[in-house]
mmCIF file of C-alpha atoms in Angstrom:
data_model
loop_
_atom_site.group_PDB
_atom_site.id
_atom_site.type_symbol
_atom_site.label_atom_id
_atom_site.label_comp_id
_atom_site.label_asym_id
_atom_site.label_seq_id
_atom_site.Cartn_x
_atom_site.Cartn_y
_atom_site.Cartn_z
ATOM 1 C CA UNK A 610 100.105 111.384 118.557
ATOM 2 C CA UNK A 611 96.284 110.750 118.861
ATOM 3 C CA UNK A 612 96.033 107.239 120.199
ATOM 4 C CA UNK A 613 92.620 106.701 118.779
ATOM 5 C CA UNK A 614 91.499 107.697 115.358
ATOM 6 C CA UNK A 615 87.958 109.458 115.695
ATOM 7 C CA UNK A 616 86.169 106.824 114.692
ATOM 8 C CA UNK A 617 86.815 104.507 117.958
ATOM 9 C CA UNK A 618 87.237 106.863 120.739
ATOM 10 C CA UNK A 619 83.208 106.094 121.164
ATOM 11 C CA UNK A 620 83.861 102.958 122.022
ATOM 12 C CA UNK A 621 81.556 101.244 124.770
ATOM 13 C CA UNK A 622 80.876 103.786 128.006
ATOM 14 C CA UNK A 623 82.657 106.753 128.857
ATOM 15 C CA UNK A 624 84.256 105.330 131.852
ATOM 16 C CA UNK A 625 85.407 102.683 130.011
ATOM 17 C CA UNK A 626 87.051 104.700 127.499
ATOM 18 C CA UNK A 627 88.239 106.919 129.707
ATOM 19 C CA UNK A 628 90.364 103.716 131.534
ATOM 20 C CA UNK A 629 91.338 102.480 127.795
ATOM 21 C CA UNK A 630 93.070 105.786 126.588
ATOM 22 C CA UNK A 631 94.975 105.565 130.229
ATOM 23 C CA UNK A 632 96.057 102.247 129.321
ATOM 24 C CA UNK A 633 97.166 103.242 126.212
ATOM 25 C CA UNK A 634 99.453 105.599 127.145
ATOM 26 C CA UNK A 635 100.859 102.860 129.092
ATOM 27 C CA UNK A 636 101.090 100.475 126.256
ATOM 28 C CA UNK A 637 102.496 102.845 124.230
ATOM 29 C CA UNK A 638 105.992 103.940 126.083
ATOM 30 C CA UNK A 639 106.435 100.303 126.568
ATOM 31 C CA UNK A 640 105.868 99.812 122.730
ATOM 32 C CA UNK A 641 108.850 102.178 122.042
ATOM 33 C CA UNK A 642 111.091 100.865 124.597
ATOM 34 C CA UNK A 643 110.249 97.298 123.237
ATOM 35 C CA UNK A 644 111.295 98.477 119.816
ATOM 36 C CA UNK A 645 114.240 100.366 120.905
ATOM 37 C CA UNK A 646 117.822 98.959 120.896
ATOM 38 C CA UNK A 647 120.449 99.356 122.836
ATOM 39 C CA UNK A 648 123.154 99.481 119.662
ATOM 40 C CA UNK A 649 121.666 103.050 118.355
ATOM 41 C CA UNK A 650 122.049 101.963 114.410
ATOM 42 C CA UNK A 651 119.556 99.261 114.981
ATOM 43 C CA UNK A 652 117.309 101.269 117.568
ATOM 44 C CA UNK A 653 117.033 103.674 114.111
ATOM 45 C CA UNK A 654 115.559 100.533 112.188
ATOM 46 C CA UNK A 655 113.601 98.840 114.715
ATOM 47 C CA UNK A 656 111.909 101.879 116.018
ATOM 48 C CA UNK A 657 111.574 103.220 112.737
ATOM 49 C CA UNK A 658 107.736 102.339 112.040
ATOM 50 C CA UNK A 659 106.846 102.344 115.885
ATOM 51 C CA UNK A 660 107.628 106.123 115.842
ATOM 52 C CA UNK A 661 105.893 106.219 112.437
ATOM 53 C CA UNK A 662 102.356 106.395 114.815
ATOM 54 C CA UNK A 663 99.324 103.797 113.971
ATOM 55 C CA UNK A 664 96.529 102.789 114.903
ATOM 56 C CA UNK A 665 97.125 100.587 118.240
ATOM 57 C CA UNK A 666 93.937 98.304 117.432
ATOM 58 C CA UNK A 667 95.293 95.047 118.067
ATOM 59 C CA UNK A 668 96.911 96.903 121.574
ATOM 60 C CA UNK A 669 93.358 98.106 122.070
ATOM 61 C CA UNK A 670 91.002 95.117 121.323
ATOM 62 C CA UNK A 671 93.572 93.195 123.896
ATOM 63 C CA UNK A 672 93.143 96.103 126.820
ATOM 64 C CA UNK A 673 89.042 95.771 125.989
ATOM 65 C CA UNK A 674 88.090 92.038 126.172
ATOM 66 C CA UNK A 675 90.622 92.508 129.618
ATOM 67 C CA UNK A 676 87.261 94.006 130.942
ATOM 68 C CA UNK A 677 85.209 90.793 130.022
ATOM 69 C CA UNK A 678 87.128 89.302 132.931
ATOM 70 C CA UNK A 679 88.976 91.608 135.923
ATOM 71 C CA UNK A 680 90.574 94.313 133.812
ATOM 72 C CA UNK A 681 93.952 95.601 132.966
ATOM 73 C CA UNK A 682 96.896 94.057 134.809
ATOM 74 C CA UNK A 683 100.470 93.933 134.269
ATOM 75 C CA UNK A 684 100.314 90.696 132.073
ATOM 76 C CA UNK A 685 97.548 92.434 129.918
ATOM 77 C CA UNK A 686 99.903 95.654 129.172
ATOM 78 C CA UNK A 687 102.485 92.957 128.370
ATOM 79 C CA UNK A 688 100.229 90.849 125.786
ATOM 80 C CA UNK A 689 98.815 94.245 124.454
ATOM 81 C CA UNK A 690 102.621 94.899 123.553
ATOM 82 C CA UNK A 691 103.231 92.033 121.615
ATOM 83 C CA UNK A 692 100.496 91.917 119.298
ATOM 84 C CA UNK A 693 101.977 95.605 118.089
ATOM 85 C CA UNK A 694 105.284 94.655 118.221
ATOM 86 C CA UNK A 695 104.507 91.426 115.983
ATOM 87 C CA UNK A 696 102.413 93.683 114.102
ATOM 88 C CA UNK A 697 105.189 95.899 113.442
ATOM 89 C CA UNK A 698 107.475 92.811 112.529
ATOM 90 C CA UNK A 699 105.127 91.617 109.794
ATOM 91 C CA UNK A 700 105.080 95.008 107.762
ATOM 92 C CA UNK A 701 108.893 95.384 107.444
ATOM 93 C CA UNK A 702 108.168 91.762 106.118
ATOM 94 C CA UNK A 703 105.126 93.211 103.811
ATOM 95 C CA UNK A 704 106.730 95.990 102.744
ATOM 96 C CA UNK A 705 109.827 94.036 100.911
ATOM 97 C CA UNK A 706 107.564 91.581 99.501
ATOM 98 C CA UNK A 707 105.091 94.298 97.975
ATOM 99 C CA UNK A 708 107.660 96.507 97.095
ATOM 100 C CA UNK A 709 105.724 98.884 99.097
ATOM 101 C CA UNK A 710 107.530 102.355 98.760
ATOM 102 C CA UNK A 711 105.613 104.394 102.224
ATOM 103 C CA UNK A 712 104.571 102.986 105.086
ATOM 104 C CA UNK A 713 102.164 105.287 107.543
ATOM 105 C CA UNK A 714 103.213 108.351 105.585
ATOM 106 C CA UNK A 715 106.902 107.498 106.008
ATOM 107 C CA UNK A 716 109.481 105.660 103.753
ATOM 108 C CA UNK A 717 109.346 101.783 104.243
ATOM 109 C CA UNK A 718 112.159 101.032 106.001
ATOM 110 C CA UNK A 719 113.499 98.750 102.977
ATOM 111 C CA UNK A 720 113.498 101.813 101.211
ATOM 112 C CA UNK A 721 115.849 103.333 103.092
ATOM 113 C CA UNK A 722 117.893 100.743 103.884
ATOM 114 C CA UNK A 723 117.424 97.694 101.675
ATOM 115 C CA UNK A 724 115.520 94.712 101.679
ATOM 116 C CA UNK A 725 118.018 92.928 103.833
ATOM 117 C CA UNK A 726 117.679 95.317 106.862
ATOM 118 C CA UNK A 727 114.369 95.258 106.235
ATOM 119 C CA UNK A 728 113.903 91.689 107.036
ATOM 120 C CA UNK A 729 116.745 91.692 109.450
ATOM 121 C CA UNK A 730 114.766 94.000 111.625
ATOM 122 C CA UNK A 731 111.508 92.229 111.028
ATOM 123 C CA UNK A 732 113.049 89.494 112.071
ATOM 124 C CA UNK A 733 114.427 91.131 115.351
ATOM 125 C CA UNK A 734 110.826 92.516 116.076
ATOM 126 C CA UNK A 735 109.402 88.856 116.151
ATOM 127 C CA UNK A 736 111.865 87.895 118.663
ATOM 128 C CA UNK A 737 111.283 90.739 120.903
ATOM 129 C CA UNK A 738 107.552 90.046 120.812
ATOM 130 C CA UNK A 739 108.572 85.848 121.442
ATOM 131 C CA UNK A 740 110.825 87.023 124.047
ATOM 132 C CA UNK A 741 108.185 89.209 125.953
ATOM 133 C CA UNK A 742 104.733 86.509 125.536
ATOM 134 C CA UNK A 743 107.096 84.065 126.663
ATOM 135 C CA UNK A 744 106.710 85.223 130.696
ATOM 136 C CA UNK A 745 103.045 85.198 129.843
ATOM 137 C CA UNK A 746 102.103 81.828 130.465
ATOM 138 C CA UNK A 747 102.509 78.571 128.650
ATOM 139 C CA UNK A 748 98.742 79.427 126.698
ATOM 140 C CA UNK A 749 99.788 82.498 125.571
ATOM 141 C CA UNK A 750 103.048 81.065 124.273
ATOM 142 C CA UNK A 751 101.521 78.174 122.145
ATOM 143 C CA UNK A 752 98.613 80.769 120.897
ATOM 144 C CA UNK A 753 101.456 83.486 119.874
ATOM 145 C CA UNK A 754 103.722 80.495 117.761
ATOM 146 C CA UNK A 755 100.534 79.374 116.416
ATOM 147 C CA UNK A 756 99.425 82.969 115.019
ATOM 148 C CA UNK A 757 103.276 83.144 113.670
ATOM 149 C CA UNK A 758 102.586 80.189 111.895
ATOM 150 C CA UNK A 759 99.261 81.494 110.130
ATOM 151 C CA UNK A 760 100.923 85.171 109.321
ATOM 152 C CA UNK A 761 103.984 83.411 107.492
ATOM 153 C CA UNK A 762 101.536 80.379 105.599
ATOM 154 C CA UNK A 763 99.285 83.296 104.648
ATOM 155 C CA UNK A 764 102.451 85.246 103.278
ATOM 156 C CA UNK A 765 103.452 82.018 101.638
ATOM 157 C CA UNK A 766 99.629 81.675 100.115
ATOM 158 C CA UNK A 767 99.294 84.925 99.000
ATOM 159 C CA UNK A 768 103.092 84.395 97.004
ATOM 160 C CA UNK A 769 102.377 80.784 95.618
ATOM 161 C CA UNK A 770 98.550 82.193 94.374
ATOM 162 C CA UNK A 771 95.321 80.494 93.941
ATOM 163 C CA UNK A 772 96.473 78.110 91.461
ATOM 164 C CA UNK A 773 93.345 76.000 90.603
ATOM 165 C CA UNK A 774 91.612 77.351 93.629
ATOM 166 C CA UNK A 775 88.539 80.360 93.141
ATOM 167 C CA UNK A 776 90.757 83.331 93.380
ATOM 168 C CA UNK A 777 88.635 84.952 95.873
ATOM 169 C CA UNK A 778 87.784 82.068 98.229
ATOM 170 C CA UNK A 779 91.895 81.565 97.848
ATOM 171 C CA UNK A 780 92.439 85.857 98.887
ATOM 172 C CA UNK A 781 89.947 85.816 102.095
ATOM 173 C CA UNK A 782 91.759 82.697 103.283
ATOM 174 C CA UNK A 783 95.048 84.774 102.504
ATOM 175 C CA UNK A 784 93.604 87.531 104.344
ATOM 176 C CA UNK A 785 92.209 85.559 107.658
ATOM 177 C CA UNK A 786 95.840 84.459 108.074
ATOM 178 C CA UNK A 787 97.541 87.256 107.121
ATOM 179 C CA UNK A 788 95.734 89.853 109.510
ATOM 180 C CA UNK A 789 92.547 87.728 111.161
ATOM 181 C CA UNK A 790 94.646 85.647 113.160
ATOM 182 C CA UNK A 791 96.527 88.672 114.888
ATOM 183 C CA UNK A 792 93.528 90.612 115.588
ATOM 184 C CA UNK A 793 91.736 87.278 116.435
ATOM 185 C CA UNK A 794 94.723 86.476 118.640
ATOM 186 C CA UNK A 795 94.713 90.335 120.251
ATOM 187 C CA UNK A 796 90.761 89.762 121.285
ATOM 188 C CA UNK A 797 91.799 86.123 122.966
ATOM 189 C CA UNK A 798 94.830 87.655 124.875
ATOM 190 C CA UNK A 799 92.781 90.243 126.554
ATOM 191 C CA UNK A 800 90.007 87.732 127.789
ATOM 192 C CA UNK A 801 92.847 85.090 128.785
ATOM 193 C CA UNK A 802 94.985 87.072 130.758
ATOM 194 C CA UNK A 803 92.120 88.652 133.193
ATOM 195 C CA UNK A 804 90.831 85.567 133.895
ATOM 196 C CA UNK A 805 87.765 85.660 131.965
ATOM 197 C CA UNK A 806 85.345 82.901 131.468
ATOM 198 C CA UNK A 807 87.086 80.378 128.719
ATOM 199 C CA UNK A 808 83.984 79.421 127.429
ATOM 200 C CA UNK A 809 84.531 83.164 125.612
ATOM 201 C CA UNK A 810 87.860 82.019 123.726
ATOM 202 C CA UNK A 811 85.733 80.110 120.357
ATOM 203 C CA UNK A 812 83.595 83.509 120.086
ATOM 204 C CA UNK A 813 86.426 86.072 120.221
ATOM 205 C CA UNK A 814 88.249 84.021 117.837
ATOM 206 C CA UNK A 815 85.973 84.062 115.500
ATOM 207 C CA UNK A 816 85.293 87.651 115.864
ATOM 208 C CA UNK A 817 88.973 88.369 115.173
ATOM 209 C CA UNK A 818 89.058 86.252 112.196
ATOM 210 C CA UNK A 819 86.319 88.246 110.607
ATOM 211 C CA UNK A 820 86.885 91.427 112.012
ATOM 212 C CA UNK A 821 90.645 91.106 110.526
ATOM 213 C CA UNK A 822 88.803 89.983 107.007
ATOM 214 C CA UNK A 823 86.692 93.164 107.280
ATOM 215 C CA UNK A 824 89.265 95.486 107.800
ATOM 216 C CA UNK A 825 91.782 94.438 105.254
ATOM 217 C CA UNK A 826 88.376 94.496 102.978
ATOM 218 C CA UNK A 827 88.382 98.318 104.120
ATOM 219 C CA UNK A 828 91.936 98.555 103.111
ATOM 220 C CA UNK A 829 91.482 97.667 99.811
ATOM 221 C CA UNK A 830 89.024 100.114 98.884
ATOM 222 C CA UNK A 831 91.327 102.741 101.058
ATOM 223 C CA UNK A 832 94.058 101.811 98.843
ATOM 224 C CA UNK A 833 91.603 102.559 95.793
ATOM 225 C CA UNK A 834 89.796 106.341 97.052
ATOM 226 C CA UNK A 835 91.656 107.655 99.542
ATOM 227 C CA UNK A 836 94.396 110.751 99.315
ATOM 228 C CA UNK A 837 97.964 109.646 100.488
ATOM 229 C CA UNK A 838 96.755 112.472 103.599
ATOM 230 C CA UNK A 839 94.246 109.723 104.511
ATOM 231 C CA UNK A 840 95.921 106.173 104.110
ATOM 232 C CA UNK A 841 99.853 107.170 104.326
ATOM 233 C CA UNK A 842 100.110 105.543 101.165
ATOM 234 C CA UNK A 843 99.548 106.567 97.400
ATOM 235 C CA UNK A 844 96.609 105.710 96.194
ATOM 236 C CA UNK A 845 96.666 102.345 93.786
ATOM 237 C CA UNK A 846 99.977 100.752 95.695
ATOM 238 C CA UNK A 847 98.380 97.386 95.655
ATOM 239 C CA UNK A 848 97.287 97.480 92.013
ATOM 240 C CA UNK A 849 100.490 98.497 90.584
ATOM 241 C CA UNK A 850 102.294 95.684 92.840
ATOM 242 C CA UNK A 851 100.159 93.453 91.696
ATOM 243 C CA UNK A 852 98.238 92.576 94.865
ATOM 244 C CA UNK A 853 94.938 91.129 94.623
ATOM 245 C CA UNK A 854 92.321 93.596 95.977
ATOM 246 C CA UNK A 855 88.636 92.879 96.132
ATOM 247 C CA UNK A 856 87.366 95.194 93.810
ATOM 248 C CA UNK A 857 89.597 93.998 91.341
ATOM 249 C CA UNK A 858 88.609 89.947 92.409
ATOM 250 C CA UNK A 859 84.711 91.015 91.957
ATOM 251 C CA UNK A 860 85.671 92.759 88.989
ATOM 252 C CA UNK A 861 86.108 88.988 87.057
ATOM 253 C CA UNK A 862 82.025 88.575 87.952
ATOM 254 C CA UNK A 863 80.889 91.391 84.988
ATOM 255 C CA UNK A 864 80.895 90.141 81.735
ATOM 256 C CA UNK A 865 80.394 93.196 79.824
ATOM 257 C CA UNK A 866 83.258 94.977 77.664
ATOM 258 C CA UNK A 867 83.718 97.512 79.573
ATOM 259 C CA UNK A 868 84.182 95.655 82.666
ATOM 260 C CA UNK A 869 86.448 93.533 80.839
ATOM 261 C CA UNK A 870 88.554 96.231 79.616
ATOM 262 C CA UNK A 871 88.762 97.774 83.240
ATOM 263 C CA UNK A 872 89.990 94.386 84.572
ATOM 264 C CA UNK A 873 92.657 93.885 81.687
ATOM 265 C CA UNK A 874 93.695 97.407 82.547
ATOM 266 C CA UNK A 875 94.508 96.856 86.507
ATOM 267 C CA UNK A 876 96.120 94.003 85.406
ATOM 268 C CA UNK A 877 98.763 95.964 83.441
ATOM 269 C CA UNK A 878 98.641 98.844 85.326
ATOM 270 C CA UNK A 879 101.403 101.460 85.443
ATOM 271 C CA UNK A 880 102.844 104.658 86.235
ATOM 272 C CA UNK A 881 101.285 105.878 83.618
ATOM 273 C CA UNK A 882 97.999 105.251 83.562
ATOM 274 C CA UNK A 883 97.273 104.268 87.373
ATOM 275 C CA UNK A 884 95.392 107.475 87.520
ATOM 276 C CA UNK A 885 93.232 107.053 84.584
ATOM 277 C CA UNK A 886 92.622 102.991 86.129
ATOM 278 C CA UNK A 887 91.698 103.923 89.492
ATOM 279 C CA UNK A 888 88.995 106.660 88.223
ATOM 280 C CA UNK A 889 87.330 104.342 86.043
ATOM 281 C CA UNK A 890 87.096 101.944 89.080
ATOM 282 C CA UNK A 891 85.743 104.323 91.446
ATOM 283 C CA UNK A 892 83.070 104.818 89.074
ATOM 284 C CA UNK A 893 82.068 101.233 88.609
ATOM 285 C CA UNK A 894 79.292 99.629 90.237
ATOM 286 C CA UNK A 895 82.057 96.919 91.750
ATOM 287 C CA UNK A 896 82.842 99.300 94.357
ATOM 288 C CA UNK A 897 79.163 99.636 95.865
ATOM 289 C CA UNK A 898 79.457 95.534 95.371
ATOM 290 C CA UNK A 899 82.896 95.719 97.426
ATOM 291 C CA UNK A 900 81.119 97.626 100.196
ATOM 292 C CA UNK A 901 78.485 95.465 100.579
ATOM 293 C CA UNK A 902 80.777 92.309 100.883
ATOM 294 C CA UNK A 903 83.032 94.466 103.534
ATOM 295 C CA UNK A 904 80.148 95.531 105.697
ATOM 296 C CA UNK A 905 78.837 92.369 105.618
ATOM 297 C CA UNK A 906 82.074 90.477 107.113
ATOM 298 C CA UNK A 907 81.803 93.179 109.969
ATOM 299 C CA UNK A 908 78.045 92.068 110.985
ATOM 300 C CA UNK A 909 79.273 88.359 110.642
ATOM 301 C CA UNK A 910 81.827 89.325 113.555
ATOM 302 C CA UNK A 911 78.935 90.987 115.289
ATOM 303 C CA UNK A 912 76.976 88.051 114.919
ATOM 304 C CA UNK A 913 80.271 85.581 116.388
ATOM 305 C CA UNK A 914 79.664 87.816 119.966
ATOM 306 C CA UNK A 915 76.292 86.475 120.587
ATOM 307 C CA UNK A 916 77.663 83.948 123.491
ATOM 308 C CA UNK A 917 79.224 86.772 124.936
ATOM 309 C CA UNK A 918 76.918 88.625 128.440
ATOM 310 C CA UNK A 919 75.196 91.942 127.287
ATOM 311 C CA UNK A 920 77.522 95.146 128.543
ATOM 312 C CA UNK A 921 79.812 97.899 127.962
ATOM 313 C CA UNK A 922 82.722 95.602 126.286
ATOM 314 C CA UNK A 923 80.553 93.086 124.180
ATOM 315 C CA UNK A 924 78.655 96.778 122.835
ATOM 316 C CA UNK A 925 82.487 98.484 122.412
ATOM 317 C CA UNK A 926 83.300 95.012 120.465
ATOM 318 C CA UNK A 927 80.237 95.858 117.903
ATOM 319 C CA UNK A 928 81.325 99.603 117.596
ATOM 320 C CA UNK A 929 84.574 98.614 116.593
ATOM 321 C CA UNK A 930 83.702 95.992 114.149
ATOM 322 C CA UNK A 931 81.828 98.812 112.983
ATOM 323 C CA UNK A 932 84.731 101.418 113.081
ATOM 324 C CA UNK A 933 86.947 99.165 111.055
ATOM 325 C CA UNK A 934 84.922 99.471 107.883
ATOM 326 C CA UNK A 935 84.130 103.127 108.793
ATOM 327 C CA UNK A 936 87.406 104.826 107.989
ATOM 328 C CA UNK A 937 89.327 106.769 105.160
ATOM 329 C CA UNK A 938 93.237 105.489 106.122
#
């Protein structure tokens, strides 16, 4: 498995990279022994996704701000670990409450074994990862239950809806919580754990929060272009569960009948005619609108490094904001 997908293994200097890809390796045997169970029916659930491959970014963005302070060490391997691992935990969560049926080209794991494994072993991944940050320090503790509040009151959000709320004011809230605080959480660990100046803490957060925004802004028109090669998921998943997307948000902004029609379709989309839906929408000028807004979150987390000394990790930090909008899965 290719630890980095093409488009961030030009991340900062080569000797840089070169000690990040090490360091992955590392991470990643410790991710599958953190995921793996002693009882081998659960090791088959709770290793089930880790297996399944990904992306490693949270591990990554932790092993790169390590360098804004005195590198990798073994509490920085250990951090980088848990922000997968709680990673992991949160999409068996997603998963059920989407109804998603794949999950990085494999079956979710509620598919195969019902929503209450599912859960079960979500629920088992989130107290591995509290079980490992809790040797890391009492900061790293508070900032890791703090992020576990944000993922499940953006879950809780996203279920309740906007109510009288703007819709999409209500779904990048949703999303900061739901992925922003993790990666925002991922750059802090990193910096924390090698000693790096604090003053740095405010200014990684931030460019977590809108880094995460950005990406799950990429996601969203993944979910709407890309082949089920690409994404590991069939193209559309979030508009037939009924998940808001932005496309479909910025959609509401056209007044024309057309545009009107297109939006009352995704909102009963089915089987049936998700094909027919998600050509029409490719061809609309909302998706040139939806880029716009998604490349513009990942200059806004550019912008949040500013405080940060000129470098190799504060330049690897802008290439990846970069890479996050630059993808096809």
């Amino acid at each position: 498995m290719a630890l980095l997908p093409p488009q961030f293994q030009k991340l900062g200097d080569a000797k840089l990279l070169k000690q990040i890809e090490s360091d992955l390796k590392v991470v990643e045997n410790r991710i599958q022994e953190a995921t793996a169970q002693t009882d081998s029916v659960v090791d088959t659930m709770s290793n089930h996704l880790a297996q399944a491959g990904g992306k490693r970014l949270r591990p990554l963005l932790v092993l790169l701000t390590s360098h804004l302070g005195s590198g990798t060490n073994s509490e920085v391997m250990d951090a980088a670990v848990v922000m997968e691992v709680t990673h992991l935990a949160t999409l068996y969560h997603d998963d059920v409450m989407d109804e998603a049926s794949t999950r990085r080209g494999v079956d979710a794991a509620h598919v195969v074994w019902g929503n209450s494994i599912a859960i079960l072993t979500g629920d088992l991944l989130f107290a591995r990862a509290a079980n490992i940050v809790s040797h890391l320090g009492t900061d790293a503790l508070q900032l890791q239950a703090k992020v576990f509040e944000q993922l499940v009151l953006g879950q809780l959000h996203e279920t309740i809806g906007p109510g009288e709320a703007d819709p999409l004011q209500h779904y990048l809230d949703v999303v900061r919580d739901k992925t922003g605080s993790l990666i925002a959480l991922s750059a802090r660990m990193g910096a924390l754990l090698s000693g790096a100046d604090e003053s740095f803490q405010q200014s990684l957060q931030l460019y977590g929060e809108r880094v995460g925004i950005a990406f799950q802004l990429a996601d969203d028109l993944i979910d709407i272009r890309a082949s089920k090669k690409d994404s590991g998921k069939v193209a559309g998943t979030d508009i037939l569960a009924g998940v808001p997307t932005l496309p479909a948000l910025l959609l509401s902004g056209y007044e024309d009948a057309e545009s009107k029609q297109l939006a009352a379709d995704i909102a009963s989309a089915s089987e049936a005619n998700i094909a027919s839906v998600l050509e029409r929408l490719r061809n609309h000028p909302v998706i040139a609108e939806a880029e716009e807004v998604t490349d513009s979150w990942a200059e806004m987390a550019i912008d949040a490094l500013q405080p940060l000394p000129s470098g190799s990790v504060k330049s690897a930090l802008e290439a990846f904001a970069r890479a996050v909008v630059d993808r096809k899965g």
